[in-house]
PDB file of C-alpha atoms and ligand atoms in Angstrom:
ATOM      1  CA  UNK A  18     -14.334 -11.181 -38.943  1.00  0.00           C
ATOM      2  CA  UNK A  19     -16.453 -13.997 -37.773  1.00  0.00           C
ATOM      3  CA  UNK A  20     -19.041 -13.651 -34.819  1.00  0.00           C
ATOM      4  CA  UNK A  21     -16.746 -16.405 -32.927  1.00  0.00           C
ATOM      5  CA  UNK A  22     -14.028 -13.610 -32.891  1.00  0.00           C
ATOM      6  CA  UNK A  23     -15.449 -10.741 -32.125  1.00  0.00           C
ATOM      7  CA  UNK A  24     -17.470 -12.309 -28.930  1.00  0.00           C
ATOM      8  CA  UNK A  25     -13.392 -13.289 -28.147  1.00  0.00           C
ATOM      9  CA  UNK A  26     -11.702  -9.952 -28.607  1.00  0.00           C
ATOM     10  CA  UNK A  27     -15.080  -8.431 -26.289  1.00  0.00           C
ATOM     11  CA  UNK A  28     -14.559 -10.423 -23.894  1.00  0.00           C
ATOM     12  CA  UNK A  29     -10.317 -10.087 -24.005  1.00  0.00           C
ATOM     13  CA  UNK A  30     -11.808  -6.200 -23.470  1.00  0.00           C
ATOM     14  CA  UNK A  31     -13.957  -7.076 -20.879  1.00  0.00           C
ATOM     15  CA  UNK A  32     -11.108  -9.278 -18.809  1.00  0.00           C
ATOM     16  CA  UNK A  33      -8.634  -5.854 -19.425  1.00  0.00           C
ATOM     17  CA  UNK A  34     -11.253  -3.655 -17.529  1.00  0.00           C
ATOM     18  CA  UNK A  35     -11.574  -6.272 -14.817  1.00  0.00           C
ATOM     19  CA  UNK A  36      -7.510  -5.943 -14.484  1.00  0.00           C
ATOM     20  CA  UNK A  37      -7.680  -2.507 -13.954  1.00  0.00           C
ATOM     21  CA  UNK A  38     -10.516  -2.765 -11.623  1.00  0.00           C
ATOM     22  CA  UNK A  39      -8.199  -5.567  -9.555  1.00  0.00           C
ATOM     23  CA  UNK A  40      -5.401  -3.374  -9.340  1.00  0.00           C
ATOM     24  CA  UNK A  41      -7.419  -0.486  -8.046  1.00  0.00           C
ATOM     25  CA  UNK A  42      -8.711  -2.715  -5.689  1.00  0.00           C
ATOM     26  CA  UNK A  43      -6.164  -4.476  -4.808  1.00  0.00           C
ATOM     27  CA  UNK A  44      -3.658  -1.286  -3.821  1.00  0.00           C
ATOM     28  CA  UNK A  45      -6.522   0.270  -2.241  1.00  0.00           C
ATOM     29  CA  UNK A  46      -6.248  -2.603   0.708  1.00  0.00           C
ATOM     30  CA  UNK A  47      -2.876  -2.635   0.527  1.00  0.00           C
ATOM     31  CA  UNK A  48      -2.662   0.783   2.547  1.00  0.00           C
ATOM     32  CA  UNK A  49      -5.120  -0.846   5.203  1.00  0.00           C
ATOM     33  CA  UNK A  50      -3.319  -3.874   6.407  1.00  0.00           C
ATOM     34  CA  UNK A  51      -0.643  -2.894   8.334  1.00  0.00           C
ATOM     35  CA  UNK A  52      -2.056  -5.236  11.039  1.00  0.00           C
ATOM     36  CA  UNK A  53      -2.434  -8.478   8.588  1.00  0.00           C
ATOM     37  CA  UNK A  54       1.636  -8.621   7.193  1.00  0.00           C
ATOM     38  CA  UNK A  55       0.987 -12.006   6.181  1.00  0.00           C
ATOM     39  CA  UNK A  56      -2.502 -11.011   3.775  1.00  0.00           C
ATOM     40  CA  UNK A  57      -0.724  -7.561   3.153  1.00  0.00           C
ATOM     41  CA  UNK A  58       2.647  -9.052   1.547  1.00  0.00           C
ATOM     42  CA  UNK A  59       0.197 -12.049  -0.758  1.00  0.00           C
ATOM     43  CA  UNK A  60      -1.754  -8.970  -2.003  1.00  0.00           C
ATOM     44  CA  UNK A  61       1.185  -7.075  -2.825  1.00  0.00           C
ATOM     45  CA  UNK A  62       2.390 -10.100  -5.254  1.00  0.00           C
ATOM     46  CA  UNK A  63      -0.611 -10.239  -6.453  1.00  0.00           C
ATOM     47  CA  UNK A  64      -0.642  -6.768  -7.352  1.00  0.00           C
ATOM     48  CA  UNK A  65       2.234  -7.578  -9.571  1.00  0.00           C
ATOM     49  CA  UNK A  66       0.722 -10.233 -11.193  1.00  0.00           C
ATOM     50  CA  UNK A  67      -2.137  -8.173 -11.808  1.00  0.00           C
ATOM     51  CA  UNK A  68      -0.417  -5.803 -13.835  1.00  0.00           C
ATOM     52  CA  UNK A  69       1.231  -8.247 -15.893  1.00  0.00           C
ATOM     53  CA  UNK A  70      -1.638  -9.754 -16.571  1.00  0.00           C
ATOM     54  CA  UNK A  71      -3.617  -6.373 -17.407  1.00  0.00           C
ATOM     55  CA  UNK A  72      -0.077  -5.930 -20.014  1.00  0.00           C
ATOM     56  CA  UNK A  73      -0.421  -9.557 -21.124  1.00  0.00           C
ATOM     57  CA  UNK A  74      -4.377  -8.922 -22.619  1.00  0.00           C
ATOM     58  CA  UNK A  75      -2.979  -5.376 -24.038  1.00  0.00           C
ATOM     59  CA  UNK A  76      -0.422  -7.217 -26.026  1.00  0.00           C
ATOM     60  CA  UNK A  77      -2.735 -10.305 -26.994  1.00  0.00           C
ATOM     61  CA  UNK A  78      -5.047  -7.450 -28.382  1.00  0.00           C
ATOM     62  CA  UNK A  79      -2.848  -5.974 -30.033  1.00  0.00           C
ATOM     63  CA  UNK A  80      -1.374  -8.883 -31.875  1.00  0.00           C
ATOM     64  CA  UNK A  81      -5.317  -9.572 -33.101  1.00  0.00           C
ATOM     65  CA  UNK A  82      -4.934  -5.848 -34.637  1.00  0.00           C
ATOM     66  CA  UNK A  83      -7.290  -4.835 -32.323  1.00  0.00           C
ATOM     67  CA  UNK A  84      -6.873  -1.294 -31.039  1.00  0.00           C
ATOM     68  CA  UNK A  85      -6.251  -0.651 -27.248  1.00  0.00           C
ATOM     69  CA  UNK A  86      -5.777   2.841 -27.206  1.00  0.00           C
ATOM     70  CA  UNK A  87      -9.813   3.470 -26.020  1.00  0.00           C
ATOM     71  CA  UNK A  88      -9.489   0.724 -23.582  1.00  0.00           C
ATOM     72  CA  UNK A  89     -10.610   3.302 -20.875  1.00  0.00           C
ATOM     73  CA  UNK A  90     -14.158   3.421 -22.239  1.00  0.00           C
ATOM     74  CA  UNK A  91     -14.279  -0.278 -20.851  1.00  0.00           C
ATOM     75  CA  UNK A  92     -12.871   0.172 -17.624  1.00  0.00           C
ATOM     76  CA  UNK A  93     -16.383   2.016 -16.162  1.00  0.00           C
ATOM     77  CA  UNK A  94     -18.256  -1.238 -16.700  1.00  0.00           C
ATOM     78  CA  UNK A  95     -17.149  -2.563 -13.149  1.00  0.00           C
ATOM     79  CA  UNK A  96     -16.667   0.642 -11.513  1.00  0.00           C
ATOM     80  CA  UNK A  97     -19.503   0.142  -9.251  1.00  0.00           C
ATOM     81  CA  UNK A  98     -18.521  -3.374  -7.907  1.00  0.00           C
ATOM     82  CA  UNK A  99     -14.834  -1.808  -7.429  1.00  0.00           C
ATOM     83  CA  UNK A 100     -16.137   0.377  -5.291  1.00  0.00           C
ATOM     84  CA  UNK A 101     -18.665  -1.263  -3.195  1.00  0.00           C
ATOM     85  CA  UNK A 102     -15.659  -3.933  -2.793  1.00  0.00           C
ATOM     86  CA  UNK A 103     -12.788  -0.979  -2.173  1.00  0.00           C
ATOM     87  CA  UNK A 104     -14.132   1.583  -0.565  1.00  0.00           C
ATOM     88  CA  UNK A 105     -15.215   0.142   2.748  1.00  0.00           C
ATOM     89  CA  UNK A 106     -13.981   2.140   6.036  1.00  0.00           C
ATOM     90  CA  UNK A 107     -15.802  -0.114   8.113  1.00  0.00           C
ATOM     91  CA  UNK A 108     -14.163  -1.357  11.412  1.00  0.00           C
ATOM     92  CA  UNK A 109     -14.676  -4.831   9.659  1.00  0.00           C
ATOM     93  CA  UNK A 110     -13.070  -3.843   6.882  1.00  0.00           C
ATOM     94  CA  UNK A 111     -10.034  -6.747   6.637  1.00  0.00           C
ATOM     95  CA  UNK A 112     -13.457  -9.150   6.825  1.00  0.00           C
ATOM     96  CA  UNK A 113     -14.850  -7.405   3.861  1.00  0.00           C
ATOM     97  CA  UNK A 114     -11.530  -6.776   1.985  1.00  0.00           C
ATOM     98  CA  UNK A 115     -11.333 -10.935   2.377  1.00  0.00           C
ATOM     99  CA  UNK A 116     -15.019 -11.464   1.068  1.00  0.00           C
ATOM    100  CA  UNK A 117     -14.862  -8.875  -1.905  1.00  0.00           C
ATOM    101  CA  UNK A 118     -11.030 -10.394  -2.566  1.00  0.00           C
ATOM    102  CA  UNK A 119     -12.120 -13.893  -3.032  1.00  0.00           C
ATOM    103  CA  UNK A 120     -15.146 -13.496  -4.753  1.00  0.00           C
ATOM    104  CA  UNK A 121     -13.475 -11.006  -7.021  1.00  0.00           C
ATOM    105  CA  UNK A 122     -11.255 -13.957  -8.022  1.00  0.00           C
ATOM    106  CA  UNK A 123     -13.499 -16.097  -8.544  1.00  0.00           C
ATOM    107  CA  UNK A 124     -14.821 -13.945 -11.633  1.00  0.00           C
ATOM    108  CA  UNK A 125     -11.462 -13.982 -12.853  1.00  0.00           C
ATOM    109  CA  UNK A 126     -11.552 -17.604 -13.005  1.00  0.00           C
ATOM    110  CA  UNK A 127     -14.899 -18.083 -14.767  1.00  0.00           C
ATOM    111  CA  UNK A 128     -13.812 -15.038 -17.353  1.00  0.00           C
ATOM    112  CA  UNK A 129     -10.485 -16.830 -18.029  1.00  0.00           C
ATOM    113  CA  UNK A 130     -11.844 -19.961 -18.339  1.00  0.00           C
ATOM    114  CA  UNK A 131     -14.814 -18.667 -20.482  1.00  0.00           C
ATOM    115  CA  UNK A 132     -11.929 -17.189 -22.709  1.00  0.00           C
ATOM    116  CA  UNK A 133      -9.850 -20.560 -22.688  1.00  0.00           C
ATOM    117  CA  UNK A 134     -12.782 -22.193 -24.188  1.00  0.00           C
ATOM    118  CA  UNK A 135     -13.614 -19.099 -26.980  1.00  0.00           C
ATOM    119  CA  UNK A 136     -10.103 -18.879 -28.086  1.00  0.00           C
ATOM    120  CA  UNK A 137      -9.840 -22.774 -28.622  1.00  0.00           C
ATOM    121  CA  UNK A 138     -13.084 -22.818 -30.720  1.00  0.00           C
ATOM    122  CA  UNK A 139     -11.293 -20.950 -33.221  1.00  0.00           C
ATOM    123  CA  UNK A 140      -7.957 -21.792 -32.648  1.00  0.00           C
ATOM    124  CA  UNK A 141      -6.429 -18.653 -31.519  1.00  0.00           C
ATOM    125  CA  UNK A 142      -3.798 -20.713 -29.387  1.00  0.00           C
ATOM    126  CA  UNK A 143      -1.739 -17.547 -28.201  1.00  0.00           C
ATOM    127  CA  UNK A 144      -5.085 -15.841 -26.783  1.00  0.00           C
ATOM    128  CA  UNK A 145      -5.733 -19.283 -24.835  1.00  0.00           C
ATOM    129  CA  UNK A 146      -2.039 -19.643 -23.589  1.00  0.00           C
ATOM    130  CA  UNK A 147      -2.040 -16.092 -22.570  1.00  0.00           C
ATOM    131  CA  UNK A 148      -5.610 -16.520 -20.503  1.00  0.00           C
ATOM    132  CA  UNK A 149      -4.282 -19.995 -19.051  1.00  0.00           C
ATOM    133  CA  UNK A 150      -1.549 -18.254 -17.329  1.00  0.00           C
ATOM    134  CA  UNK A 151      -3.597 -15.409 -15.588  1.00  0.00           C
ATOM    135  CA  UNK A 152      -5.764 -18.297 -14.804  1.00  0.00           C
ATOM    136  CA  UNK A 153      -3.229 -20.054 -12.746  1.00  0.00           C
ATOM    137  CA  UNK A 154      -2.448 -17.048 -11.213  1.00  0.00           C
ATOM    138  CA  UNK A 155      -5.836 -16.541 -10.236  1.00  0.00           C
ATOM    139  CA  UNK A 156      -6.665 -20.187  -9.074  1.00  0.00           C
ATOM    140  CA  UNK A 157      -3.429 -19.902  -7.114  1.00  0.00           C
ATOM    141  CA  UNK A 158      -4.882 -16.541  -5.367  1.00  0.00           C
ATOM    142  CA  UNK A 159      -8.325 -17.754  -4.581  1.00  0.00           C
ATOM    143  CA  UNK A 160      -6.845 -20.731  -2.933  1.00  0.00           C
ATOM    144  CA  UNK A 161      -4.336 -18.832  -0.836  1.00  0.00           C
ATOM    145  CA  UNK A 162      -7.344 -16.221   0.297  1.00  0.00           C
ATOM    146  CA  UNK A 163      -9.387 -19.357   0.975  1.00  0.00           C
ATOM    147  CA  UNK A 164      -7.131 -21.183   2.865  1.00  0.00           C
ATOM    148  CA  UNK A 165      -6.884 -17.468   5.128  1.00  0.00           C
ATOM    149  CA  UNK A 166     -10.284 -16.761   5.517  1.00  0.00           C
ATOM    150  CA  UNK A 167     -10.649 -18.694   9.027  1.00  0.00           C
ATOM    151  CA  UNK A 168      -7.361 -17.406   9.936  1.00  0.00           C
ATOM    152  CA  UNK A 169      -8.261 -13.955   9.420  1.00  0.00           C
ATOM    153  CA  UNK A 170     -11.543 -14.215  10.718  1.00  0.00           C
ATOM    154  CA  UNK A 171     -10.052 -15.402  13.893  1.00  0.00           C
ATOM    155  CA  UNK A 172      -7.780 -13.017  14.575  1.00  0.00           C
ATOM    156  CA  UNK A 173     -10.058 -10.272  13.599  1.00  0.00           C
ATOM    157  CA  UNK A 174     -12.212 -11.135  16.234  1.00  0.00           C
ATOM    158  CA  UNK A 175      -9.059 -11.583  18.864  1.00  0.00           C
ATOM    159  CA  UNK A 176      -7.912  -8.281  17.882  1.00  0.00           C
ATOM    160  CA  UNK A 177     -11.209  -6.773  17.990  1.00  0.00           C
ATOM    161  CA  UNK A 178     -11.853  -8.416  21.188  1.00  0.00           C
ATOM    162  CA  UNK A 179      -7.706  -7.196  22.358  1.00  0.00           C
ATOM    163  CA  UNK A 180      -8.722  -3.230  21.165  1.00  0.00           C
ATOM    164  CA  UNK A 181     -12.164  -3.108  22.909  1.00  0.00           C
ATOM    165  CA  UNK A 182     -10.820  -4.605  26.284  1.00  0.00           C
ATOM    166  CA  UNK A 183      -8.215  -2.011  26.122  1.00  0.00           C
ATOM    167  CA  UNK A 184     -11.070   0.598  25.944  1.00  0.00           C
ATOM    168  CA  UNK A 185     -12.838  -0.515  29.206  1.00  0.00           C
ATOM    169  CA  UNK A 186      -9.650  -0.527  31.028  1.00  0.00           C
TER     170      UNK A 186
HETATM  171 MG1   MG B 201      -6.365 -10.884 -12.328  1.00  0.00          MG
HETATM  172 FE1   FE B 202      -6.744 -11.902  -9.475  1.00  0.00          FE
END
């Protein structure tokens, strides 16, 4: 197998674990936006999309022969980011839900198109067509959660400011 391919099928590893690290993520903030329908219902589609994409790299691996069944020994690699970015029980926590979210996407975009580029270099045109989709997907998620970060952030703060006034009173 040449060098080319194995950095590939790493990396197609690599993007799996990342996956499974979204969709922990990503249903872990689910639960704690019952005040944000709008952010609530975009995460929950892209959720799905998530774990079609996670089944997408499992069944471009497994057409390279590759085996997938000790794909868990990958998944600890970004444990530690998943968890700084999911386990926050902060009173800001929307705020950093929307920073962790965004930023998580943009990795996704630089891993797909890392493996866009690999998978052209040697001509494996299934593993690029496969990584081009998620990649939409992803673009198409970091621009919504861009486009709602001032929205958010402003009614955050109204709401914050809303809950504390009732307080005083
Ligand atoms: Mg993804
Ligand atoms: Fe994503």
């Amino acid at each position: 197998m040449s060098e080319a391919r194995e950095w590939m099928v790493q990396w197609l590893r690599d993007a799996h674990a990342m996956e499974e690290q979204a969709e922990t993520m990503l249903s872990g903030q689910i639960n704690r936006l019952d005040s944000y329908p709008e952010l609530r219902e975009r995460i929950r589609v892209h959720l799905d999309e998530t774990r079609q994409q996670a089944k997408r790299l499992r069944q471009c691996l497994e057409q390279l022969g590759e085996d997938t069944s000790a794909m868990k020994d990958f998944s600890g690699k970004l444990t530690a980011m998943g968890q700084a970015f999911s386990g926050f029980f902060s009173s800001d926590e929307v705020m950093k839900g929307s920073l962790a979210s965004y930023t998580f996407e943009h990795m996704e975009i630089a891993s797909y198109t890392i493996l866009i580029a690999a998978a052209e270099a040697i001509g494996e045109n299934e593993v690029a067509r496969v990584c081009l989709q998620n990649l939409r997907e992803e673009e198409a998620m970091a621009e919504w959660l861009g486009d709602h970060l001032a929205p958010t952030t402003k009614m955050f703060l109204s709401r914050d400011e809303a809950d504390s006034g009732a307080a005083k009173r």
